[in-house]
Coordinates of C-alpha atoms in Angstrom, one line a residue:
Chain H
M1 CA -0.3 25.7 -1.9
A2 CA -1.4 29.2 -0.8
D3 CA -0.3 30.0 2.7
P4 CA -3.4 29.7 4.9
T5 CA -1.7 31.3 7.8
A6 CA -0.4 34.2 5.8
G7 CA 1.2 36.8 8.0
A8 CA 2.2 34.4 10.8
V9 CA 5.4 32.4 10.6
P10 CA 4.4 28.8 10.4
L11 CA 5.9 26.3 12.9
L12 CA 5.9 23.6 10.3
R13 CA 6.0 24.2 6.6
V14 CA 5.7 21.1 4.3
R15 CA 6.0 21.6 0.5
D16 CA 5.3 19.0 -2.1
L17 CA 6.0 15.9 0.0
D18 CA 6.1 12.5 -1.7
V19 CA 6.4 9.2 0.1
T20 CA 6.8 5.8 -1.7
Y21 CA 7.2 2.3 -0.4
P22 CA 8.7 -0.5 -2.4
G23 CA 6.2 -1.3 -5.2
P24 CA 4.4 0.7 -7.8
V25 CA 1.9 2.5 -5.6
P26 CA 2.9 5.9 -4.2
A27 CA 1.6 6.5 -0.7
V28 CA 1.8 10.3 -0.6
R29 CA 1.9 12.7 -3.6
G30 CA 2.6 16.4 -3.6
V31 CA 1.3 17.2 -0.1
S32 CA 1.8 20.8 1.1
F33 CA 0.6 22.4 4.3
D34 CA 1.5 24.6 7.2
V35 CA 1.0 24.3 10.9
A36 CA 0.9 27.5 12.9
P37 CA 2.3 27.6 16.5
G38 CA -0.4 26.4 19.0
E39 CA -2.6 25.2 16.2
I40 CA -4.3 21.7 15.9
L41 CA -4.3 20.5 12.3
G42 CA -6.5 17.4 11.6
L43 CA -5.6 15.1 8.8
V44 CA -8.5 12.8 7.8
G45 CA -8.9 10.2 5.1
E46 CA -9.8 6.6 4.6
S47 CA -7.4 3.7 5.0
G48 CA -4.7 3.9 2.4
S49 CA -5.1 7.6 1.8
G50 CA -1.6 8.3 3.0
K51 CA -2.4 10.3 6.2
S52 CA -0.3 8.1 8.5
S53 CA 2.6 8.1 6.0
V54 CA 2.6 11.9 6.1
C55 CA 2.9 11.7 9.9
T56 CA 5.7 9.1 9.8
A57 CA 7.6 10.9 7.0
L58 CA 7.7 14.1 9.2
T59 CA 9.4 12.1 12.0
G60 CA 11.9 10.6 9.6
L61 CA 11.0 7.2 10.9
L62 CA 9.8 5.6 7.6
P63 CA 10.7 1.9 7.4
A64 CA 13.7 0.8 5.4
G65 CA 13.0 0.8 1.7
A66 CA 10.6 3.7 1.9
H67 CA 11.5 6.8 0.1
R68 CA 10.7 10.4 1.1
R69 CA 11.1 13.4 -1.2
A70 CA 10.0 17.0 -0.5
D71 CA 10.7 20.5 -1.6
A72 CA 10.7 21.5 2.0
I73 CA 9.9 20.2 5.5
E74 CA 10.8 23.2 7.5
F75 CA 10.3 23.0 11.2
E76 CA 11.2 26.0 13.3
G77 CA 13.3 27.3 10.5
T78 CA 15.3 24.1 10.0
D79 CA 14.9 21.9 6.9
L80 CA 14.3 18.4 8.3
A81 CA 14.6 16.9 4.9
A82 CA 18.2 18.0 4.7
L83 CA 19.2 16.9 8.2
R84 CA 21.4 13.8 8.8
E85 CA 19.9 11.2 11.1
R86 CA 22.3 12.3 13.8
D87 CA 21.1 15.9 13.7
L88 CA 17.5 14.8 13.3
R89 CA 17.7 13.1 16.7
R90 CA 18.3 16.5 18.4
V91 CA 14.9 17.5 17.0
R92 CA 12.8 14.4 17.2
G93 CA 11.4 13.7 20.7
R94 CA 12.7 17.1 21.9
R95 CA 10.9 19.7 19.8
L96 CA 8.9 17.3 17.6
A97 CA 7.1 14.7 19.7
F98 CA 5.2 11.7 18.3
V99 CA 2.3 9.7 19.8
P100 CA 1.7 6.4 17.9
Q101 CA -1.6 4.5 17.6
Q102 CA -0.7 1.5 19.7
P103 CA 0.3 2.5 23.3
M104 CA 0.9 -1.1 24.2
T105 CA 3.9 -1.4 21.9
S106 CA 5.4 2.0 22.8
L107 CA 6.6 1.2 26.3
A108 CA 9.2 -1.4 27.3
P109 CA 7.2 -4.5 28.3
T110 CA 9.4 -5.7 31.1
T111 CA 10.1 -2.5 33.0
P112 CA 7.6 -1.0 35.5
V113 CA 5.7 1.9 34.0
V114 CA 6.6 4.2 37.0
R115 CA 10.3 3.5 36.4
Q116 CA 9.9 4.3 32.7
L117 CA 8.2 7.6 33.6
R118 CA 11.3 8.4 35.8
W119 CA 13.6 7.6 32.9
Y120 CA 12.0 10.1 30.7
L121 CA 10.7 12.7 33.1
G122 CA 13.3 12.4 35.9
D123 CA 15.8 14.8 34.3
R124 CA 13.4 17.7 34.0
L125 CA 10.9 17.2 36.8
T126 CA 11.2 16.3 40.5
D127 CA 9.2 13.4 41.9
V128 CA 6.8 15.9 43.4
E129 CA 6.3 17.7 40.1
V130 CA 5.8 14.4 38.3
R131 CA 3.1 13.4 40.8
E132 CA 1.4 16.8 40.6
T133 CA 1.3 16.8 36.8
L134 CA 0.2 13.2 36.4
T135 CA -2.5 13.5 39.1
G136 CA -3.8 16.5 37.2
I137 CA -4.4 14.3 34.1
G138 CA -5.9 11.4 36.0
L139 CA -2.8 9.3 36.2
G140 CA -2.4 9.3 40.0
P141 CA -3.4 5.7 40.2
V142 CA -0.5 4.7 38.0
L143 CA 2.0 6.2 40.4
D144 CA 0.4 4.2 43.2
R145 CA 1.4 0.9 41.5
P146 CA 5.2 1.3 41.3
R147 CA 6.0 -2.3 40.5
D148 CA 3.3 -2.9 37.8
L149 CA 4.4 -3.6 34.2
P150 CA 2.7 -2.0 31.2
G151 CA 0.7 -5.2 30.6
S152 CA -1.3 -4.7 33.8
F153 CA -2.6 -1.2 32.9
S154 CA -5.5 -0.5 30.5
G155 CA -5.0 0.9 27.0
G156 CA -6.4 4.3 28.0
Q157 CA -3.9 4.6 30.9
L158 CA -1.0 3.6 28.8
Q159 CA -2.0 6.0 26.0
R160 CA -2.1 8.8 28.5
V161 CA 1.3 7.8 29.9
V162 CA 2.8 7.8 26.3
I163 CA 1.2 11.3 25.7
A164 CA 2.5 12.6 29.0
I165 CA 6.0 11.4 28.1
A166 CA 5.9 12.8 24.6
A167 CA 4.6 16.2 25.8
L168 CA 6.6 16.5 29.1
A169 CA 9.9 14.8 28.6
H170 CA 11.2 17.8 26.7
E171 CA 9.6 21.0 25.5
P172 CA 8.1 20.0 22.2
A173 CA 6.6 22.7 20.0
L174 CA 4.7 20.2 17.8
L175 CA 3.1 16.9 18.7
L176 CA 2.3 14.4 15.9
A177 CA -0.5 12.1 17.0
D178 CA -1.3 9.2 14.7
E179 CA -4.9 7.9 15.5
P180 CA -4.2 8.3 19.3
T181 CA -7.7 7.3 20.3
T182 CA -8.7 4.8 17.7
T183 CA -8.2 1.8 19.9
L184 CA -9.9 3.4 22.9
D185 CA -13.5 3.3 24.2
A186 CA -15.7 6.4 23.9
T187 CA -15.5 7.4 27.6
V188 CA -11.7 6.9 27.7
Q189 CA -11.3 8.7 24.3
A190 CA -12.9 11.7 25.9
Q191 CA -10.3 11.7 28.7
V192 CA -7.4 11.5 26.2
L193 CA -8.8 14.3 24.1
R194 CA -9.2 16.4 27.2
L195 CA -5.6 15.7 28.1
L196 CA -4.4 16.7 24.6
L197 CA -6.3 20.0 24.8
T198 CA -5.1 20.7 28.3
L199 CA -1.5 20.2 27.1
R200 CA -2.1 22.5 24.2
D201 CA -3.5 25.2 26.5
K202 CA -0.8 24.9 29.1
L203 CA 2.3 24.4 26.9
G204 CA 1.2 26.1 23.7
L205 CA 1.7 22.9 21.8
A206 CA 0.8 22.7 18.1
M207 CA -0.5 19.3 16.9
V208 CA -1.0 17.3 13.8
Y209 CA -3.9 15.0 14.6
V210 CA -4.3 12.1 12.2
S211 CA -7.7 10.3 12.3
H212 CA -10.3 8.6 10.2
D213 CA -12.9 9.8 12.7
L214 CA -14.5 13.0 11.3
A215 CA -16.5 13.5 14.5
V216 CA -13.4 13.7 16.7
V217 CA -11.7 16.0 14.2
S218 CA -14.7 18.3 14.0
T219 CA -14.5 18.9 17.8
I220 CA -10.8 19.3 18.5
C221 CA -9.1 20.7 15.4
D222 CA -8.6 24.3 14.3
R223 CA -8.1 23.3 10.7
V224 CA -8.6 20.1 8.8
G225 CA -6.9 18.6 5.8
V226 CA -8.7 15.9 3.8
M227 CA -6.6 13.2 2.1
Y228 CA -7.6 10.9 -0.7
G229 CA -5.5 8.6 -2.8
G230 CA -2.2 10.1 -1.4
R231 CA -3.2 13.6 -2.2
L232 CA -4.3 16.4 0.1
V233 CA -7.4 17.4 -1.7
E234 CA -8.8 20.1 0.6
I235 CA -7.6 22.0 3.7
A236 CA -9.7 24.6 5.5
P237 CA -10.6 25.9 8.9
V238 CA -12.9 23.3 10.6
R239 CA -16.1 25.4 10.5
E240 CA -15.7 26.2 6.9
L241 CA -14.9 22.6 6.0
F242 CA -18.0 21.3 7.6
A243 CA -20.3 24.1 6.6
A244 CA -19.2 24.5 3.0
P245 CA -17.0 21.7 1.8
R246 CA -15.6 22.5 -1.6
H247 CA -14.0 19.3 -2.9
L248 CA -16.5 16.7 -4.1
Y249 CA -14.9 14.0 -2.1
T250 CA -15.2 16.1 1.1
R251 CA -18.9 16.7 0.2
A252 CA -19.5 13.0 -0.4
L253 CA -17.7 12.0 2.8
L254 CA -19.9 14.4 4.9
A255 CA -23.0 13.2 3.1
A256 CA -22.2 9.7 4.1
M257 CA -22.0 10.5 7.8
P258 CA -25.0 9.3 9.8
A259 CA -24.8 12.2 12.2
T260 CA -25.0 14.9 9.5
T261 CA -27.9 13.3 7.6
P262 CA -31.5 13.8 8.8
A263 CA -32.9 10.4 10.1
D264 CA -35.6 10.3 7.4
R265 CA -33.2 10.5 4.5
P266 CA -31.0 7.7 3.4
L267 CA -27.3 8.1 3.7
R268 CA -25.5 8.7 0.5
A269 CA -22.7 6.2 0.2
I270 CA -19.9 6.9 -2.3
E271 CA -20.1 4.5 -5.2
G272 CA -17.0 2.5 -6.1
T273 CA -13.8 2.1 -4.1
A274 CA -10.6 4.0 -3.5
E275 CA -8.6 1.2 -4.9
G276 CA -6.0 2.3 -7.5
A277 CA -6.6 6.0 -6.7
N278 CA -3.0 6.5 -5.8
L279 CA -1.9 5.7 -9.3
L280 CA -4.1 8.0 -11.3
P281 CA -2.5 10.9 -13.2
G282 CA -5.5 13.2 -12.7
C283 CA -7.6 13.8 -9.6
P284 CA -7.6 10.6 -7.5
F285 CA -11.3 10.9 -6.8
A286 CA -12.3 11.2 -10.5
P287 CA -13.5 7.6 -11.0
R288 CA -16.0 8.0 -8.1
C289 CA -16.9 11.6 -8.7
P290 CA -20.5 12.4 -9.6
Q291 CA -19.6 15.5 -11.6
V292 CA -16.4 14.3 -13.2
L293 CA -15.1 16.3 -16.3
P294 CA -12.7 14.9 -18.9
V295 CA -9.9 17.2 -17.6
C296 CA -10.2 15.6 -14.1
R297 CA -8.9 12.3 -15.4
E298 CA -6.0 13.9 -17.2
R299 CA -4.5 16.5 -14.9
M300 CA -4.3 16.9 -11.1
P301 CA -6.0 20.2 -10.4
E302 CA -3.7 22.9 -8.9
P303 CA -4.4 24.2 -5.4
T304 CA -6.7 27.1 -5.4
A305 CA -7.6 29.4 -2.5
H306 CA -11.2 29.6 -1.6
G307 CA -11.8 32.0 1.3
P308 CA -9.7 30.7 4.2
G309 CA -9.3 27.2 2.6
T310 CA -7.4 25.7 -0.2
V311 CA -8.9 23.1 -2.6
R312 CA -7.6 20.9 -5.4
C313 CA -10.6 20.4 -7.6
H314 CA -11.4 21.4 -11.2
L315 CA -15.0 22.0 -10.2
A316 CA -14.5 23.9 -7.0
S317 CA -15.0 27.4 -8.3
E318 CA -18.0 26.6 -10.4
R319 CA -19.8 24.9 -7.5
V320 CA -19.8 27.7 -5.0
G321 CA -23.2 27.8 -3.4
A322 CA -24.4 24.8 -5.4
Chain B
M1 CA -46.7 -13.5 23.0
S2 CA -45.9 -10.9 20.4
A3 CA -42.1 -10.9 20.5
L4 CA -40.3 -13.1 18.1
L5 CA -37.1 -13.3 20.1
D6 CA -37.5 -13.5 23.8
V7 CA -34.4 -13.5 26.0
R8 CA -34.9 -14.0 29.8
G9 CA -32.3 -13.7 32.6
L10 CA -29.4 -14.5 30.3
T11 CA -26.2 -15.1 32.3
R12 CA -22.8 -16.2 31.1
R13 CA -19.9 -16.6 33.5
F14 CA -16.4 -17.8 32.5
T15 CA -14.3 -19.6 35.1
L16 CA -10.6 -18.9 34.6
P17 CA -8.1 -21.7 34.9
R18 CA -6.5 -21.7 38.3
P19 CA -2.9 -20.3 38.3
F20 CA -0.5 -23.2 38.3
G21 CA 0.3 -24.5 41.8
R22 CA -2.0 -22.1 43.6
R23 CA -4.8 -23.3 45.8
T24 CA -6.9 -20.2 45.4
A25 CA -10.6 -20.2 44.6
P26 CA -11.3 -20.2 40.9
R27 CA -11.8 -16.7 39.5
V28 CA -15.0 -16.0 37.6
V29 CA -15.6 -13.5 34.8
H30 CA -19.1 -12.2 34.9
A31 CA -19.4 -11.5 31.2
V32 CA -23.2 -11.3 31.0
E33 CA -25.5 -11.0 34.1
D34 CA -29.3 -11.4 34.0
V35 CA -29.9 -9.8 30.6
S36 CA -33.5 -9.8 29.4
F37 CA -35.0 -8.3 26.2
E38 CA -37.5 -9.0 23.5
V39 CA -37.3 -8.2 19.8
A40 CA -40.4 -8.3 17.6
A41 CA -40.5 -9.3 13.9
G42 CA -39.5 -6.4 11.7
E43 CA -37.8 -4.6 14.6
V44 CA -34.2 -3.6 15.2
L45 CA -32.7 -3.7 18.7
A46 CA -29.4 -2.0 19.2
V47 CA -27.1 -3.3 22.0
V48 CA -24.7 -0.5 22.9
G49 CA -21.8 -0.4 25.2
E50 CA -18.0 -0.2 25.5
S51 CA -15.5 -3.0 25.1
G52 CA -15.8 -5.7 27.8
C53 CA -19.5 -4.9 28.6
G54 CA -20.5 -8.4 27.4
K55 CA -22.3 -7.4 24.2
T56 CA -20.3 -9.9 22.0
T57 CA -21.0 -12.7 24.5
V58 CA -24.7 -11.9 24.1
A59 CA -24.4 -12.2 20.3
R60 CA -22.6 -15.6 20.6
V61 CA -25.1 -17.0 23.0
L62 CA -28.0 -15.9 20.8
A63 CA -26.4 -17.6 17.8
G64 CA -25.8 -20.8 19.7
L65 CA -22.0 -20.5 19.5
D66 CA -21.9 -20.4 23.3
T67 CA -24.1 -21.8 26.0
A68 CA -25.6 -19.6 28.7
T69 CA -24.7 -20.4 32.3
S70 CA -28.4 -19.7 33.0
G71 CA -31.4 -18.0 31.4
T72 CA -33.3 -18.8 28.2
V73 CA -33.4 -17.8 24.6
A74 CA -36.8 -18.4 23.0
L75 CA -37.9 -18.0 19.4
A76 CA -41.6 -17.6 18.6
G77 CA -42.4 -19.0 22.0
R78 CA -40.2 -22.1 21.7
E79 CA -37.0 -22.3 23.8
L80 CA -33.8 -22.9 22.0
T81 CA -31.4 -24.9 24.2
G82 CA -27.6 -24.6 24.1
G83 CA -26.9 -27.6 22.0
R84 CA -28.9 -26.7 18.9
T85 CA -30.0 -28.9 16.1
P86 CA -28.9 -27.6 12.6
A87 CA -32.5 -26.7 11.9
D88 CA -32.6 -24.4 15.0
Q89 CA -29.1 -23.1 14.2
R90 CA -30.4 -21.8 10.9
L91 CA -33.1 -19.6 12.5
I92 CA -30.7 -17.2 14.3
Q93 CA -27.8 -16.1 12.0
L94 CA -24.7 -14.3 13.3
V95 CA -22.8 -11.8 11.2
T96 CA -19.4 -11.3 12.7
Q97 CA -17.3 -8.1 12.8
N98 CA -14.6 -8.3 10.1
P99 CA -15.9 -9.2 6.6
R100 CA -12.3 -9.8 5.4
A101 CA -11.9 -12.6 8.0
A102 CA -15.3 -14.2 7.3
F103 CA -14.5 -15.9 4.0
N104 CA -12.1 -18.6 2.9
R105 CA -9.5 -16.7 1.0
R106 CA -8.8 -19.5 -1.4
R107 CA -12.3 -20.3 -2.5
T108 CA -14.6 -18.2 -4.7
L109 CA -17.5 -16.3 -3.2
R110 CA -19.9 -18.6 -5.2
H111 CA -18.5 -21.5 -3.0
A112 CA -18.9 -19.4 0.1
L113 CA -22.5 -18.6 -0.6
D114 CA -23.3 -22.1 -1.8
Q115 CA -22.1 -23.8 1.4
P116 CA -24.8 -22.8 3.8
L117 CA -27.5 -23.9 1.4
R118 CA -25.9 -27.3 1.1
V119 CA -25.4 -27.6 4.8
H120 CA -29.0 -26.8 5.6
G121 CA -30.4 -28.8 2.6
L122 CA -32.0 -25.7 1.0
G123 CA -32.5 -25.7 -2.8
A124 CA -33.2 -28.9 -4.6
G125 CA -30.1 -29.1 -6.9
R126 CA -27.2 -27.2 -8.2
A127 CA -29.3 -25.1 -10.5
E128 CA -31.8 -24.1 -7.9
R129 CA -29.1 -23.2 -5.4
D130 CA -27.4 -21.1 -8.0
A131 CA -30.6 -19.3 -8.7
L132 CA -31.1 -18.6 -4.9
V133 CA -27.6 -17.3 -4.6
A134 CA -27.9 -15.1 -7.7
E135 CA -31.2 -13.6 -6.4
M136 CA -29.7 -12.9 -3.0
V137 CA -26.5 -11.3 -4.4
E138 CA -28.7 -8.9 -6.4
R139 CA -30.8 -8.2 -3.4
V140 CA -27.7 -6.8 -1.6
G141 CA -26.9 -4.6 -4.5
L142 CA -24.1 -6.7 -6.2
S143 CA -24.0 -8.6 -9.4
T144 CA -23.3 -12.3 -10.1
E145 CA -19.9 -11.3 -11.6
H146 CA -18.7 -10.9 -8.0
L147 CA -19.4 -14.6 -7.3
D148 CA -16.5 -15.9 -9.4
R149 CA -13.9 -13.8 -7.6
L150 CA -11.9 -14.4 -4.5
P151 CA -12.5 -12.4 -1.4
G152 CA -9.2 -10.6 -1.8
E153 CA -10.3 -9.1 -5.1
L154 CA -13.3 -7.4 -3.5
S155 CA -13.5 -4.2 -1.4
G156 CA -14.5 -4.1 2.3
G157 CA -17.9 -2.8 1.5
E158 CA -18.6 -5.5 -1.1
L159 CA -17.5 -8.2 1.3
A160 CA -19.7 -6.7 4.1
R161 CA -22.7 -7.0 1.8
L162 CA -21.8 -10.6 0.9
V163 CA -21.5 -11.6 4.5
L164 CA -25.0 -10.3 4.9
A165 CA -26.2 -12.2 1.8
R166 CA -24.7 -15.4 3.1
A167 CA -26.5 -15.0 6.5
L168 CA -29.8 -14.2 4.7
L169 CA -29.6 -17.1 2.3
V170 CA -30.7 -19.7 4.9
R171 CA -33.8 -17.7 5.6
P172 CA -33.3 -16.9 9.3
R173 CA -35.9 -15.4 11.5
V174 CA -33.4 -13.4 13.5
L175 CA -30.2 -11.7 12.4
V176 CA -27.5 -10.8 14.9
L177 CA -24.9 -8.3 13.7
D178 CA -21.8 -7.9 15.7
E179 CA -20.2 -4.5 15.0
P180 CA -21.4 -4.6 11.3
T181 CA -19.6 -1.3 10.4
A182 CA -16.7 -1.1 12.8
S183 CA -14.0 -2.2 10.4
L184 CA -15.3 -0.1 7.4
D185 CA -14.3 3.2 6.0
A186 CA -16.7 6.1 6.5
S187 CA -17.9 6.2 2.9
V188 CA -18.6 2.4 2.9
K189 CA -20.4 2.4 6.3
A190 CA -23.3 4.2 4.7
T191 CA -23.7 1.4 2.1
V192 CA -24.1 -1.2 4.8
V193 CA -26.4 1.0 7.0
D194 CA -28.7 1.7 4.0
L195 CA -28.8 -1.9 3.0
L196 CA -29.8 -3.0 6.5
L197 CA -32.6 -0.4 6.6
R198 CA -33.8 -1.7 3.2
L199 CA -33.7 -5.3 4.4
R200 CA -35.6 -4.5 7.5
A201 CA -38.3 -2.7 5.5
E202 CA -38.8 -5.6 3.0
S203 CA -38.7 -8.5 5.4
D204 CA -40.0 -9.4 8.8
L205 CA -36.6 -10.3 10.3
A206 CA -35.9 -9.4 13.9
I207 CA -32.5 -7.8 13.9
V208 CA -30.1 -7.4 16.9
V209 CA -27.3 -4.9 16.1
I210 CA -24.3 -4.9 18.5
T211 CA -22.3 -1.8 18.2
H212 CA -20.3 0.8 20.0
E213 CA -21.0 3.4 17.3
I214 CA -23.9 5.5 18.7
D215 CA -24.7 7.3 15.4
I216 CA -25.0 3.9 13.6
A217 CA -27.3 2.7 16.4
R218 CA -29.5 5.8 16.2
R219 CA -29.8 5.4 12.5
L220 CA -30.8 1.7 12.6
A221 CA -32.6 0.9 15.8
D222 CA -36.2 1.0 16.9
R223 CA -35.2 0.1 20.4
A224 CA -31.9 0.2 22.2
A225 CA -30.3 -1.5 25.2
V226 CA -27.2 0.0 26.9
M227 CA -24.9 -2.5 28.7
Y228 CA -22.4 -1.8 31.4
L229 CA -20.2 -4.6 32.9
G230 CA -22.5 -7.4 31.7
R231 CA -25.8 -5.9 32.7
V232 CA -28.5 -3.9 30.8
V233 CA -28.7 -0.5 32.5
E234 CA -31.3 1.0 30.3
L235 CA -33.7 -0.4 27.7
G236 CA -36.3 1.3 25.6
P237 CA -37.2 3.1 22.4
A238 CA -34.0 4.2 20.6
A239 CA -35.3 7.8 20.4
S240 CA -35.4 7.9 24.2
V241 CA -32.4 5.8 25.2
L242 CA -30.0 7.2 22.6
A243 CA -31.2 10.8 22.9
R244 CA -32.3 11.5 26.5
P245 CA -31.2 8.6 28.6
R246 CA -32.2 8.4 32.3
H247 CA -29.3 6.3 33.5
P248 CA -26.0 8.2 34.2
Y249 CA -23.9 5.8 32.3
P250 CA -25.6 6.2 28.9
R251 CA -25.5 9.9 29.6
L252 CA -21.8 9.8 30.1
L253 CA -21.4 7.7 27.0
L254 CA -23.4 10.1 24.8
A255 CA -21.5 13.0 26.2
S256 CA -18.2 11.3 25.4
V257 CA -19.0 10.5 21.8
P258 CA -18.0 13.5 19.6
V259 CA -20.8 14.3 17.2
P260 CA -20.3 16.7 14.3
D261 CA -23.3 18.8 15.3
P262 CA -23.3 21.9 13.1
E263 CA -23.9 24.0 16.2
R264 CA -20.9 22.6 18.0
I265 CA -18.3 22.2 15.2
G266 CA -15.1 24.1 15.9
P267 CA -12.0 24.1 18.0
A268 CA -13.0 22.9 21.5
S269 CA -11.2 23.6 24.7
A270 CA -10.4 21.0 27.4
A271 CA -13.3 22.3 29.4
D272 CA -15.7 21.0 26.7
F273 CA -14.7 17.5 27.7
G274 CA -14.6 18.4 31.4
A275 CA -18.1 17.1 32.3
G276 CA -17.0 13.7 30.9
A277 CA -15.6 10.6 32.2
I278 CA -13.8 9.7 35.4
G279 CA -11.9 6.4 35.5
E280 CA -12.4 3.4 33.2
V281 CA -14.6 0.4 32.9
P282 CA -13.6 -1.9 35.8
S283 CA -12.8 -5.5 35.3
A284 CA -15.6 -8.0 35.0
L285 CA -13.5 -10.3 37.2
D286 CA -14.3 -8.4 40.2
P287 CA -17.2 -6.1 39.5
P288 CA -17.9 -3.3 42.0
S289 CA -20.6 -3.9 44.6
G290 CA -24.1 -2.6 44.3
C291 CA -24.5 -0.7 41.0
A292 CA -21.4 -1.6 39.0
F293 CA -21.2 2.0 37.7
H294 CA -21.1 3.7 41.1
P295 CA -17.3 4.3 41.3
R296 CA -17.5 6.4 38.2
C297 CA -20.9 8.0 38.8
A298 CA -21.2 11.6 39.7
L299 CA -24.6 11.0 41.3
A300 CA -23.6 8.0 43.4
T301 CA -24.6 7.8 47.1
E302 CA -24.2 5.2 49.8
V303 CA -27.1 3.1 48.6
C304 CA -25.4 2.7 45.1
A305 CA -22.5 0.9 46.7
E306 CA -24.7 -1.3 48.9
R307 CA -27.6 -2.5 46.8
R308 CA -27.9 -3.3 43.1
P309 CA -30.8 -1.2 41.6
A310 CA -33.7 -3.1 40.2
R311 CA -34.9 -2.4 36.7
E312 CA -37.8 0.0 36.9
V313 CA -40.1 1.4 34.3
L314 CA -39.9 5.2 33.9
D315 CA -42.1 6.5 31.2
D316 CA -41.2 4.5 28.1
V317 CA -37.9 3.1 29.3
E318 CA -36.6 0.6 31.8
V319 CA -33.8 1.8 33.9
A320 CA -31.6 0.2 36.6
C321 CA -30.6 3.1 38.7
H322 CA -31.2 4.5 42.2
H323 CA -31.0 8.1 41.0
P324 CA -32.4 8.2 37.5
G325 CA -32.5 11.6 35.8

């Protein structure tokens, strides 16, 4: 895929990533993208589109039986795909941090949260620094309950604790966040997003933010990648993507959003389902595409640069301004 | 009375079991406190709020699955008591959140849709029931081929439409939808929203939509009620409540929900979320004194902690706040 950050050295460079789980259906097929230092890249898609698998594959934490193949997964100049598990551990958690979707299952359930914070942050920060930092992100009340176990805190507090550990325990250059706010309420989600952006500003963190929520992605990301049927079908700077989506799936997705459709016009749902899309030899969206061509069913379109973005669609160039 | 559904002073408290061996006073969860609203035929009321605010309990009490501690639910002027007869049960139908969990996985959808007709004795015989089912399935935009399949063979969007079809088959007067789109993918949500709008236009159902998705509520609702810790804090036309709310809680809620507004798309900074939330929704076990929102409210004064604000009419909305904007 053409390098969207041409000129700058990317922090993360992924080329032609495939992920398969046992069974006939591939989860991720030929996904390539870059992340620049300090950049927030959003990955959006529906359930089963492979966005979480991309995230997990980058950490090397795929479950047993899953298989990862890539031409390159270069992170800070090191090819993660070639590293042995032992060497990968020096990178993961230190330079490459991961925030999972479920904060409840990420902390030890029978150890007080404050003691766990000391495990992870105690080496690098003094108690006073820990208090200053956590108070700054609204976690002061957690430190005032030194004996309380994870179970007695709310999901929003735990998610912020997990993010604080991921971002502060070492000096990560890249934070992978897999649906970090999906289980949270709107007012708490706003606090977590604020925390992530604060960390980005303070520490210069880059982020891969996986979400199915286009609205969240539209407000926090610099660039957005759209996944469908295991393929990355379009990647573009966020304003371009929302103002002038090129791929027909992206267009259909935006047209189906209540917030982008005037109240007096019906929403346009996408006919059909994504089922089986991961197995198609051509464009995964072809069966549901309103302008499908015979070639779409036969061959996956090659990535083509359009302005600052990259699209994989046979029709993208003809439809400019359509 | 013009309203079809009339809810007055609805309160539901749950008493928690006493911890073993302790002689403490029983602890009470104030799930729903003094909730009142009306819904006219052909009208959609959205009930909006965050988790734990009591909106699902309201849905369960409306549908007769739970009994109110106090307060009344009346339909067309007649009060429906807690222990409902099957005939009354039929009049208010509840559609639950996850359509995948709403069907027996081992029976066909024909069976699933036939059951309510048999239970309520609608349709004279097999043939008539089949005809009713077929008509309804087409009304929600599916074909009768879907009926011979198992739930696992259908997509989430198709199942969501079939759950609606099943609820509508028994000809209810009121439809209560609990998070109808929460478990659906973005492209499928639109199907369900459009279907609901069409159903509203072609029938005189009163619809109560319980949701935490503000954009879905804006799309569907004529009127909206915002709940916080079991109480309705603001109630009025959706165009007012979900666009220019007067109570600080809905204001905070609207400010917290990211909206892909073409003007505002683009990388944000932390400051863009700076005006947002402080703290989290407190426990309904021990709700704050006075106005339950005061510990998180930027406008709170002494009176907010001391006295619960009464619901007052301000222009076209009712607001329970000492300092409405």
